[in-house]
Amino acid sequence: MNCHDAIEKITGALMRKQKWILDADITGCFDNIDHNYLLTQIDKTNRRVIKKWLKAGYIQDKESHETEKGTPQGGTISPLLANIALDQMETNLIEHLRGIEGWKKKIGTTKVSSIKDRKTGKVYKYRKHLNIDLVRYADDFVIIHEDKEVIEESKIFISKWLSKRGLELSGEKTKIVHSTEGFDFLGHHIRHYGNRIKGTYKLKLLNGTKTEQNRANASHILRVEPTKDKIKKHWRDISDTIWKLKDVSPDALISAIQPKITGWANYYRTVHSSEAFSKLDHLLYQRLTQWARRKHSKRGIRWINEKYFGVKRVKKTKKYNHDTIEGRKWVFHGMQKHIRAYAKHKKPVGSHARVGFDRSYYDGDTAYWAARLSKGYGDISPSKAKLLNKQKGICPYCQSALTNDDLLHVHHRT
């Protein structure tokens, strides 16, 4: 499960109602995990090897330093060990809250229910009657409930729960907020805004589907968007890269910045990112124009627009003809490559399909994971996902379901 799954779960919890949130931050999680507690959670077969890794220490300035707590920084095993240390957080919290007199109905039950999707016909499992949500990704987590008293009690319990593991909540960064105030999680700002829909657009929604009517009548609307800090940090990286590569060819420049643009845009493409993408596209156009004008200081802006953006001026009519690339005008291009800007990566809000409640990558259901892979969920390029979807997730040679662990090779069409 990835960051998008966590964001989608938070969105689902806040979609219909404003709630209180414990926006928690663990102080130096990877640096402070208690070794003794961690080793008790690992079976005896692997405990001896894990203990050696934890106690291996580190060398700095040719001096050896012992490690009495924490997991190795940058070690491939560290995220797994942190997950082991923080396992059962949600279960233990729910058991504690339900144990408080009169709170069983307030918290709900952990009974797992099944629901059938009308469109696909697939059956999904989820906790239908649980009224509290704890969403954790590595050491970042939030607790969501409509009652502030429940959130305050959750904070007290989690503090004690973490202390047994050698950890503590950050006094500065941990806070209790209402969804109308908003909070940041995994680079996203999540907040309920007052509904500003009015006029003829509101009348249009009121005459539409049930979903559109609910949207028009809602007192608040939930928005999930990139944080301002993440936008500024990303743009500074792109701008600095363009500035440093002032003497390269346009194709080399595109090769340098395109992976950064694609990676950042793909991370935010399924949330409310249209405004951020539009702003970044405008800044990118301005920056690339500056790059071109500096590279060709003796040329005019018309020549630059024609060479790099496909804008040609017709002398007789004094109008402009625009070359389109992938249906867009004013696309920066070189001899062989062109920029695929932010807006081209946008997907409908909420289009990410979350991993099922009862699913695990190691549950042996290769058909489920192969189907997700063929829809582009995983470490796979869009072209391979499209081809895999045509093949229904099946290898044409051995007829086995392909998964993310397989080395996917595109062969000649037969």
Short mmCIF file of C-alpha atoms in Angstrom, two decimals:
data_model
loop_
_atom_site.label_atom_id
_atom_site.label_comp_id
_atom_site.label_asym_id
_atom_site.label_seq_id
_atom_site.Cartn_x
_atom_site.Cartn_y
_atom_site.Cartn_z
CA MET A 1 0.00 0.00 0.00
CA ASN A 2 1.32 3.43 -0.91
CA CYS A 3 0.80 7.11 -0.10
CA HIS A 4 -2.17 7.33 -2.46
CA ASP A 5 -3.97 4.57 -0.52
CA ALA A 6 -3.50 6.53 2.72
CA ILE A 7 -4.80 9.77 1.17
CA GLU A 8 -7.82 7.99 -0.33
CA LYS A 9 -8.69 6.47 3.06
CA ILE A 10 -8.54 9.89 4.75
CA THR A 11 -10.70 11.34 1.94
CA GLY A 12 -13.28 8.59 2.47
CA ALA A 13 -13.37 9.27 6.22
CA LEU A 14 -13.94 13.02 5.75
CA MET A 15 -16.07 13.06 2.61
CA ARG A 16 -19.50 13.29 4.25
CA LYS A 17 -18.87 15.03 7.56
CA GLN A 18 -16.51 17.51 9.26
CA LYS A 19 -14.45 15.82 11.98
CA TRP A 20 -11.64 16.31 14.48
CA ILE A 21 -8.13 15.09 13.66
CA LEU A 22 -5.08 14.19 15.72
CA ASP A 23 -2.27 15.26 13.38
CA ALA A 24 0.55 13.27 15.00
CA ASP A 25 4.30 13.35 14.54
CA ILE A 26 6.73 10.93 16.19
CA THR A 27 10.02 12.51 17.28
CA GLY A 28 12.91 10.76 15.49
CA CYS A 29 11.08 7.47 14.98
CA PHE A 30 13.88 5.62 13.20
CA ASP A 31 16.52 6.97 15.63
CA ASN A 32 14.80 6.06 18.90
CA ILE A 33 13.08 2.67 18.56
CA ASP A 34 13.86 0.55 21.62
CA HIS A 35 15.92 -2.49 20.60
CA ASN A 36 14.71 -4.74 23.44
CA TYR A 37 11.03 -4.18 22.62
CA LEU A 38 11.62 -4.61 18.88
CA LEU A 39 13.44 -7.93 19.36
CA THR A 40 10.57 -9.33 21.44
CA GLN A 41 8.26 -8.80 18.43
CA ILE A 42 10.47 -10.87 16.11
CA ASP A 43 10.43 -14.68 16.08
CA LYS A 44 13.44 -16.50 17.54
CA THR A 45 14.60 -17.78 14.15
CA ASN A 46 15.43 -14.28 12.88
CA ARG A 47 16.04 -12.51 16.21
CA ARG A 48 19.77 -13.31 16.35
CA VAL A 49 20.51 -11.86 12.90
CA ILE A 50 18.32 -8.77 13.45
CA LYS A 51 20.07 -8.10 16.78
CA LYS A 52 23.47 -8.11 15.04
CA TRP A 53 22.18 -5.61 12.46
CA LEU A 54 20.79 -3.33 15.15
CA LYS A 55 23.97 -3.46 17.26
CA ALA A 56 26.38 -3.19 14.30
CA GLY A 57 27.03 0.51 14.96
CA TYR A 58 28.46 2.98 12.47
CA ILE A 59 31.82 4.51 11.54
CA GLN A 60 32.28 8.28 11.37
CA ASP A 61 35.64 10.05 10.95
CA LYS A 62 37.37 6.64 11.18
CA GLU A 63 35.88 6.05 14.65
CA SER A 64 33.42 3.28 15.52
CA HIS A 65 30.23 4.27 17.36
CA GLU A 66 27.89 1.82 19.08
CA THR A 67 24.11 1.89 18.52
CA GLU A 68 21.94 1.22 21.56
CA LYS A 69 18.64 2.35 20.03
CA GLY A 70 17.08 3.10 16.65
CA THR A 71 17.29 1.36 13.29
CA PRO A 72 20.09 1.83 10.72
CA GLN A 73 19.58 5.09 8.80
CA GLY A 74 19.15 4.32 5.11
CA GLY A 75 19.07 0.58 5.73
CA THR A 76 16.67 -1.39 3.51
CA ILE A 77 15.38 -3.25 6.58
CA SER A 78 14.58 -0.07 8.59
CA PRO A 79 11.07 0.65 7.21
CA LEU A 80 10.07 -2.97 7.89
CA LEU A 81 11.45 -2.84 11.46
CA ALA A 82 9.59 0.43 12.08
CA ASN A 83 6.36 -1.19 10.86
CA ILE A 84 6.95 -4.13 13.23
CA ALA A 85 7.47 -1.73 16.15
CA LEU A 86 4.31 0.26 15.33
CA ASP A 87 2.15 -2.76 14.49
CA GLN A 88 -1.23 -3.12 16.28
CA MET A 89 -1.48 0.64 16.94
CA GLU A 90 -4.99 0.83 15.48
CA THR A 91 -6.21 -2.40 17.11
CA ASN A 92 -4.93 -1.48 20.58
CA LEU A 93 -6.38 2.04 20.35
CA ILE A 94 -9.84 0.75 19.37
CA GLU A 95 -9.81 -1.83 22.19
CA HIS A 96 -8.88 0.87 24.71
CA LEU A 97 -11.54 3.34 23.55
CA ARG A 98 -14.27 0.68 23.44
CA GLY A 99 -13.30 -0.29 26.99
CA ILE A 100 -14.30 3.15 28.30
CA GLU A 101 -17.79 3.06 29.80
CA GLY A 102 -20.45 4.32 27.40
CA TRP A 103 -18.09 4.62 24.43
CA LYS A 104 -18.83 1.38 22.55
CA LYS A 105 -21.51 2.96 20.39
CA LYS A 106 -19.39 6.08 19.91
CA ILE A 107 -16.42 4.06 18.59
CA GLY A 108 -18.37 1.37 16.71
CA THR A 109 -17.45 -2.24 16.05
CA THR A 110 -14.57 -3.88 14.18
CA LYS A 111 -16.87 -6.32 12.42
CA VAL A 112 -15.82 -6.87 8.80
CA SER A 113 -18.65 -6.56 6.26
CA SER A 114 -18.83 -7.26 2.54
CA ILE A 115 -20.19 -5.06 -0.22
CA LYS A 116 -20.66 -5.76 -3.93
CA ASP A 117 -19.65 -3.15 -6.47
CA ARG A 118 -22.55 -2.51 -8.87
CA LYS A 119 -20.33 -1.77 -11.86
CA THR A 120 -17.66 -4.48 -11.57
CA GLY A 121 -19.60 -7.10 -9.60
CA LYS A 122 -16.59 -7.63 -7.30
CA VAL A 123 -17.06 -8.19 -3.57
CA TYR A 124 -15.03 -5.99 -1.23
CA LYS A 125 -14.54 -6.28 2.52
CA TYR A 126 -14.46 -3.29 4.85
CA ARG A 127 -15.33 -2.21 8.39
CA LYS A 128 -18.81 -0.83 7.94
CA HIS A 129 -19.64 0.01 11.56
CA LEU A 130 -16.31 1.47 12.78
CA ASN A 131 -16.62 5.20 13.51
CA ILE A 132 -12.93 5.99 14.10
CA ASP A 133 -10.13 5.99 11.53
CA LEU A 134 -6.39 5.67 12.13
CA VAL A 135 -4.39 6.09 8.94
CA ARG A 136 -0.67 5.41 9.18
CA TYR A 137 2.08 5.48 6.55
CA ALA A 138 5.47 4.55 8.06
CA ASP A 139 5.86 6.89 11.08
CA ASP A 140 3.27 9.48 9.93
CA PHE A 141 -0.30 8.94 11.13
CA VAL A 142 -3.60 10.71 11.79
CA ILE A 143 -6.60 9.73 13.94
CA ILE A 144 -10.05 10.90 12.78
CA HIS A 145 -13.32 11.08 14.74
CA GLU A 146 -16.26 13.51 14.96
CA ASP A 147 -15.96 13.85 18.77
CA LYS A 148 -13.05 15.97 20.08
CA GLU A 149 -13.12 14.11 23.42
CA VAL A 150 -12.29 10.85 21.61
CA ILE A 151 -9.33 12.50 19.86
CA GLU A 152 -7.99 13.92 23.15
CA GLU A 153 -8.22 10.48 24.81
CA SER A 154 -6.54 8.92 21.74
CA LYS A 155 -3.61 11.32 22.11
CA ILE A 156 -3.12 10.33 25.77
CA PHE A 157 -3.29 6.60 24.96
CA ILE A 158 -0.95 6.81 21.93
CA SER A 159 1.64 8.72 24.01
CA LYS A 160 1.73 5.90 26.58
CA TRP A 161 1.64 3.26 23.83
CA LEU A 162 4.67 4.79 22.08
CA SER A 163 6.69 5.17 25.31
CA LYS A 164 6.86 1.36 25.64
CA ARG A 165 8.63 1.35 22.27
CA GLY A 166 11.09 4.09 23.22
CA LEU A 167 9.19 6.71 21.20
CA GLU A 168 7.26 9.90 21.94
CA LEU A 169 4.98 12.36 20.18
CA SER A 170 6.50 15.67 19.12
CA GLY A 171 5.15 18.48 21.33
CA GLU A 172 5.61 21.08 18.59
CA LYS A 173 4.31 19.19 15.57
CA THR A 174 1.52 17.09 17.12
CA LYS A 175 -1.76 18.98 17.27
CA ILE A 176 -5.52 18.49 17.40
CA VAL A 177 -7.30 20.32 14.57
CA HIS A 178 -10.76 20.43 13.03
CA SER A 179 -11.14 19.51 9.36
CA THR A 180 -12.34 23.07 8.64
CA GLU A 181 -8.89 24.30 9.81
CA GLY A 182 -7.07 21.79 7.62
CA PHE A 183 -3.91 19.70 8.12
CA ASP A 184 -0.96 18.41 6.09
CA PHE A 185 -0.30 14.72 5.46
CA LEU A 186 2.27 13.20 3.09
CA GLY A 187 2.66 16.45 1.15
CA HIS A 188 -1.10 17.04 0.83
CA HIS A 189 -3.20 19.76 2.46
CA ILE A 190 -6.59 18.34 3.45
CA ARG A 191 -9.37 20.72 4.48
CA HIS A 192 -13.11 21.36 4.50
CA TYR A 193 -13.92 24.70 2.85
CA GLY A 194 -17.27 26.50 3.01
CA ASN A 195 -19.42 25.73 -0.03
CA ARG A 196 -19.21 28.70 -2.43
CA ILE A 197 -21.34 27.18 -5.20
CA LYS A 198 -24.12 29.59 -6.11
CA GLY A 199 -25.99 31.20 -8.98
CA THR A 200 -26.81 29.42 -12.23
CA TYR A 201 -24.17 26.73 -11.61
CA LYS A 202 -25.93 25.77 -8.35
CA LEU A 203 -29.28 25.59 -10.17
CA LYS A 204 -27.68 23.34 -12.78
CA LEU A 205 -26.40 20.97 -10.07
CA LEU A 206 -29.76 20.94 -8.29
CA ASN A 207 -31.37 19.70 -11.51
CA GLY A 208 -28.70 17.03 -11.98
CA THR A 209 -27.95 13.65 -10.42
CA LYS A 210 -28.26 12.83 -6.72
CA THR A 211 -24.50 13.31 -6.29
CA GLU A 212 -24.64 16.76 -7.92
CA GLN A 213 -27.61 17.76 -5.74
CA ASN A 214 -25.70 16.73 -2.60
CA ARG A 215 -22.74 18.77 -3.76
CA ALA A 216 -24.89 21.86 -4.29
CA ASN A 217 -26.58 21.55 -0.86
CA ALA A 218 -23.44 20.68 1.15
CA SER A 219 -22.36 23.22 3.78
CA HIS A 220 -18.68 22.34 3.21
CA ILE A 221 -16.62 20.81 0.41
CA LEU A 222 -13.51 18.69 1.02
CA ARG A 223 -10.38 19.58 -0.93
CA VAL A 224 -7.14 17.61 -1.08
CA GLU A 225 -4.35 19.54 -2.78
CA PRO A 226 -0.54 19.83 -2.84
CA THR A 227 0.88 21.87 0.05
CA LYS A 228 2.31 25.30 -0.79
CA ASP A 229 5.71 24.27 0.58
CA LYS A 230 5.88 21.25 -1.75
CA ILE A 231 4.94 23.40 -4.76
CA LYS A 232 7.62 25.99 -3.92
CA LYS A 233 10.29 23.35 -3.26
CA HIS A 234 9.55 21.51 -6.50
CA TRP A 235 9.51 24.68 -8.60
CA ARG A 236 12.82 25.83 -7.08
CA ASP A 237 14.34 22.50 -8.14
CA ILE A 238 13.01 22.80 -11.72
CA SER A 239 14.00 26.47 -12.01
CA ASP A 240 17.54 25.84 -10.72
CA THR A 241 17.99 22.89 -13.09
CA ILE A 242 16.98 25.01 -16.10
CA TRP A 243 19.33 27.80 -14.97
CA LYS A 244 22.31 25.46 -14.61
CA LEU A 245 21.77 23.87 -18.04
CA LYS A 246 21.97 27.11 -20.00
CA ASP A 247 24.42 25.79 -22.61
CA VAL A 248 22.85 22.41 -23.45
CA SER A 249 20.59 21.51 -26.36
CA PRO A 250 16.80 21.67 -25.91
CA ASP A 251 16.60 17.85 -26.09
CA ALA A 252 19.18 17.52 -23.30
CA LEU A 253 17.27 20.09 -21.21
CA ILE A 254 13.99 18.19 -21.70
CA SER A 255 15.72 14.91 -20.73
CA ALA A 256 16.90 16.52 -17.48
CA ILE A 257 13.63 18.09 -16.30
CA GLN A 258 10.96 15.76 -17.73
CA PRO A 259 11.48 12.93 -15.17
CA LYS A 260 11.15 15.46 -12.33
CA ILE A 261 7.97 16.93 -13.80
CA THR A 262 6.43 13.50 -14.47
CA GLY A 263 7.30 12.12 -11.02
CA TRP A 264 5.88 15.12 -9.15
CA ALA A 265 2.77 15.35 -11.34
CA ASN A 266 2.02 11.62 -11.03
CA TYR A 267 2.13 11.89 -7.23
CA TYR A 268 -0.54 14.62 -7.17
CA ARG A 269 -2.54 13.84 -10.32
CA THR A 270 -5.58 12.22 -8.62
CA VAL A 271 -6.26 15.04 -6.09
CA HIS A 272 -7.39 18.67 -6.51
CA SER A 273 -4.20 19.71 -8.30
CA SER A 274 -5.56 21.55 -11.37
CA GLU A 275 -4.75 24.99 -9.94
CA ALA A 276 -1.22 23.96 -8.94
CA PHE A 277 -0.60 22.30 -12.33
CA SER A 278 -1.88 25.38 -14.20
CA LYS A 279 0.36 27.68 -12.17
CA LEU A 280 3.42 25.44 -12.67
CA ASP A 281 2.73 25.18 -16.43
CA HIS A 282 2.68 28.99 -16.65
CA LEU A 283 5.92 29.33 -14.65
CA LEU A 284 7.54 26.61 -16.78
CA TYR A 285 6.62 28.42 -20.00
CA GLN A 286 8.11 31.69 -18.66
CA ARG A 287 11.30 29.95 -17.49
CA LEU A 288 11.83 28.12 -20.78
CA THR A 289 11.25 31.35 -22.72
CA GLN A 290 13.94 33.02 -20.59
CA TRP A 291 16.26 30.06 -21.28
CA ALA A 292 15.70 30.37 -25.04
CA ARG A 293 16.14 34.18 -25.09
CA ARG A 294 19.39 33.92 -23.15
CA LYS A 295 20.63 31.18 -25.51
CA HIS A 296 19.73 33.27 -28.59
CA SER A 297 20.28 36.81 -27.32
CA LYS A 298 20.45 38.26 -30.83
CA ARG A 299 17.14 36.76 -31.94
CA GLY A 300 13.66 38.23 -31.52
CA ILE A 301 10.77 36.71 -29.59
CA ARG A 302 8.94 35.71 -32.81
CA TRP A 303 11.90 33.64 -33.98
CA ILE A 304 12.13 31.96 -30.56
CA ASN A 305 8.40 31.20 -30.48
CA GLU A 306 8.59 29.65 -33.94
CA LYS A 307 11.69 27.57 -33.20
CA TYR A 308 10.79 26.26 -29.72
CA PHE A 309 6.99 26.63 -29.36
CA GLY A 310 5.69 26.02 -32.89
CA VAL A 311 4.13 29.49 -33.33
CA LYS A 312 4.34 30.79 -36.91
CA ARG A 313 3.22 34.26 -38.06
CA VAL A 314 1.49 34.44 -41.44
CA LYS A 315 2.68 37.65 -43.14
CA LYS A 316 -0.40 38.25 -45.31
CA THR A 317 -3.02 37.94 -42.58
CA LYS A 318 -0.70 38.86 -39.69
CA LYS A 319 -2.25 35.98 -37.74
CA TYR A 320 -0.50 33.12 -35.99
CA ASN A 321 -0.58 29.42 -36.75
CA HIS A 322 0.10 27.05 -33.86
CA ASP A 323 1.62 23.59 -34.16
CA THR A 324 -0.13 21.25 -31.74
CA ILE A 325 1.56 18.39 -29.90
CA GLU A 326 -0.72 15.90 -28.14
CA GLY A 327 -3.57 18.37 -28.67
CA ARG A 328 -1.81 21.29 -26.93
CA LYS A 329 -0.37 24.57 -28.19
CA TRP A 330 2.75 26.38 -26.98
CA VAL A 331 4.62 23.14 -26.24
CA PHE A 332 8.39 23.53 -25.78
CA HIS A 333 10.25 21.11 -28.05
CA GLY A 334 13.62 20.26 -29.50
CA MET A 335 14.62 18.23 -32.54
CA GLN A 336 13.39 14.89 -31.14
CA LYS A 337 11.68 15.54 -27.79
CA HIS A 338 9.00 17.78 -26.30
CA ILE A 339 7.90 18.73 -22.79
CA ARG A 340 4.94 16.84 -21.40
CA ALA A 341 3.68 19.51 -19.01
CA TYR A 342 1.88 19.10 -15.70
CA ALA A 343 -1.70 19.41 -16.98
CA LYS A 344 -1.19 16.43 -19.34
CA HIS A 345 -0.72 14.15 -16.32
CA LYS A 346 -3.99 15.13 -14.57
CA LYS A 347 -6.50 12.38 -13.75
CA PRO A 348 -10.06 12.74 -12.38
CA VAL A 349 -10.18 13.46 -8.65
CA GLY A 350 -10.56 10.24 -6.67
CA SER A 351 -9.67 8.01 -9.64
CA HIS A 352 -7.08 6.10 -7.61
CA ALA A 353 -8.46 2.66 -6.69
CA ARG A 354 -7.41 1.86 -3.14
CA VAL A 355 -6.05 -1.60 -2.27
CA GLY A 356 -8.83 -3.70 -0.69
CA PHE A 357 -9.17 -3.84 3.10
CA ASP A 358 -8.33 -7.55 3.31
CA ARG A 359 -5.61 -7.59 0.64
CA SER A 360 -1.91 -8.31 1.06
CA TYR A 361 0.70 -8.43 -1.67
CA TYR A 362 1.71 -11.85 -0.36
CA ASP A 363 -1.79 -13.37 -0.16
CA GLY A 364 -1.24 -15.50 -3.28
CA ASP A 365 -4.05 -13.80 -5.26
CA THR A 366 -1.90 -13.10 -8.32
CA ALA A 367 -4.97 -12.34 -10.48
CA TYR A 368 -5.94 -9.38 -8.25
CA TRP A 369 -2.45 -7.85 -8.26
CA ALA A 370 -1.94 -8.56 -11.98
CA ALA A 371 -5.22 -6.72 -12.71
CA ARG A 372 -4.03 -3.69 -10.68
CA LEU A 373 -0.69 -3.75 -12.50
CA SER A 374 -2.42 -3.78 -15.89
CA LYS A 375 -4.39 -0.66 -14.84
CA GLY A 376 -1.16 1.23 -14.16
CA TYR A 377 -0.96 0.73 -10.36
CA GLY A 378 2.64 -0.20 -9.65
CA ASP A 379 6.15 0.32 -10.96
CA ILE A 380 5.17 0.17 -14.62
CA SER A 381 5.21 2.55 -17.58
CA PRO A 382 1.90 3.63 -19.18
CA SER A 383 2.77 1.87 -22.45
CA LYS A 384 3.45 -1.45 -20.69
CA ALA A 385 0.29 -1.06 -18.59
CA LYS A 386 -1.75 -0.54 -21.78
CA LEU A 387 -0.24 -3.63 -23.38
CA LEU A 388 -0.69 -5.69 -20.21
CA ASN A 389 -4.34 -4.61 -20.04
CA LYS A 390 -4.88 -5.92 -23.60
CA GLN A 391 -3.38 -9.24 -22.50
CA LYS A 392 -5.64 -9.24 -19.40
CA GLY A 393 -2.57 -9.45 -17.14
CA ILE A 394 -1.46 -12.79 -18.63
CA CYS A 395 1.96 -13.72 -20.05
CA PRO A 396 1.34 -14.96 -23.63
CA TYR A 397 4.18 -17.51 -23.39
CA CYS A 398 3.44 -19.41 -20.15
CA GLN A 399 -0.15 -18.18 -19.50
CA SER A 400 0.72 -17.11 -15.93
CA ALA A 401 -0.51 -13.90 -14.29
CA LEU A 402 2.20 -11.22 -14.32
CA THR A 403 2.97 -9.33 -11.08
CA ASN A 404 5.14 -6.38 -10.05
CA ASP A 405 7.93 -8.79 -9.05
CA ASP A 406 8.33 -10.01 -12.63
CA LEU A 407 10.79 -8.39 -15.02
CA LEU A 408 8.38 -7.29 -17.74
CA HIS A 409 9.81 -7.52 -21.24
CA VAL A 410 7.97 -6.22 -24.30
CA HIS A 411 8.54 -8.66 -27.16
CA HIS A 412 7.83 -8.29 -30.85
CA ARG A 413 4.19 -8.74 -31.75
CA THR A 414 3.45 -12.26 -32.98
#
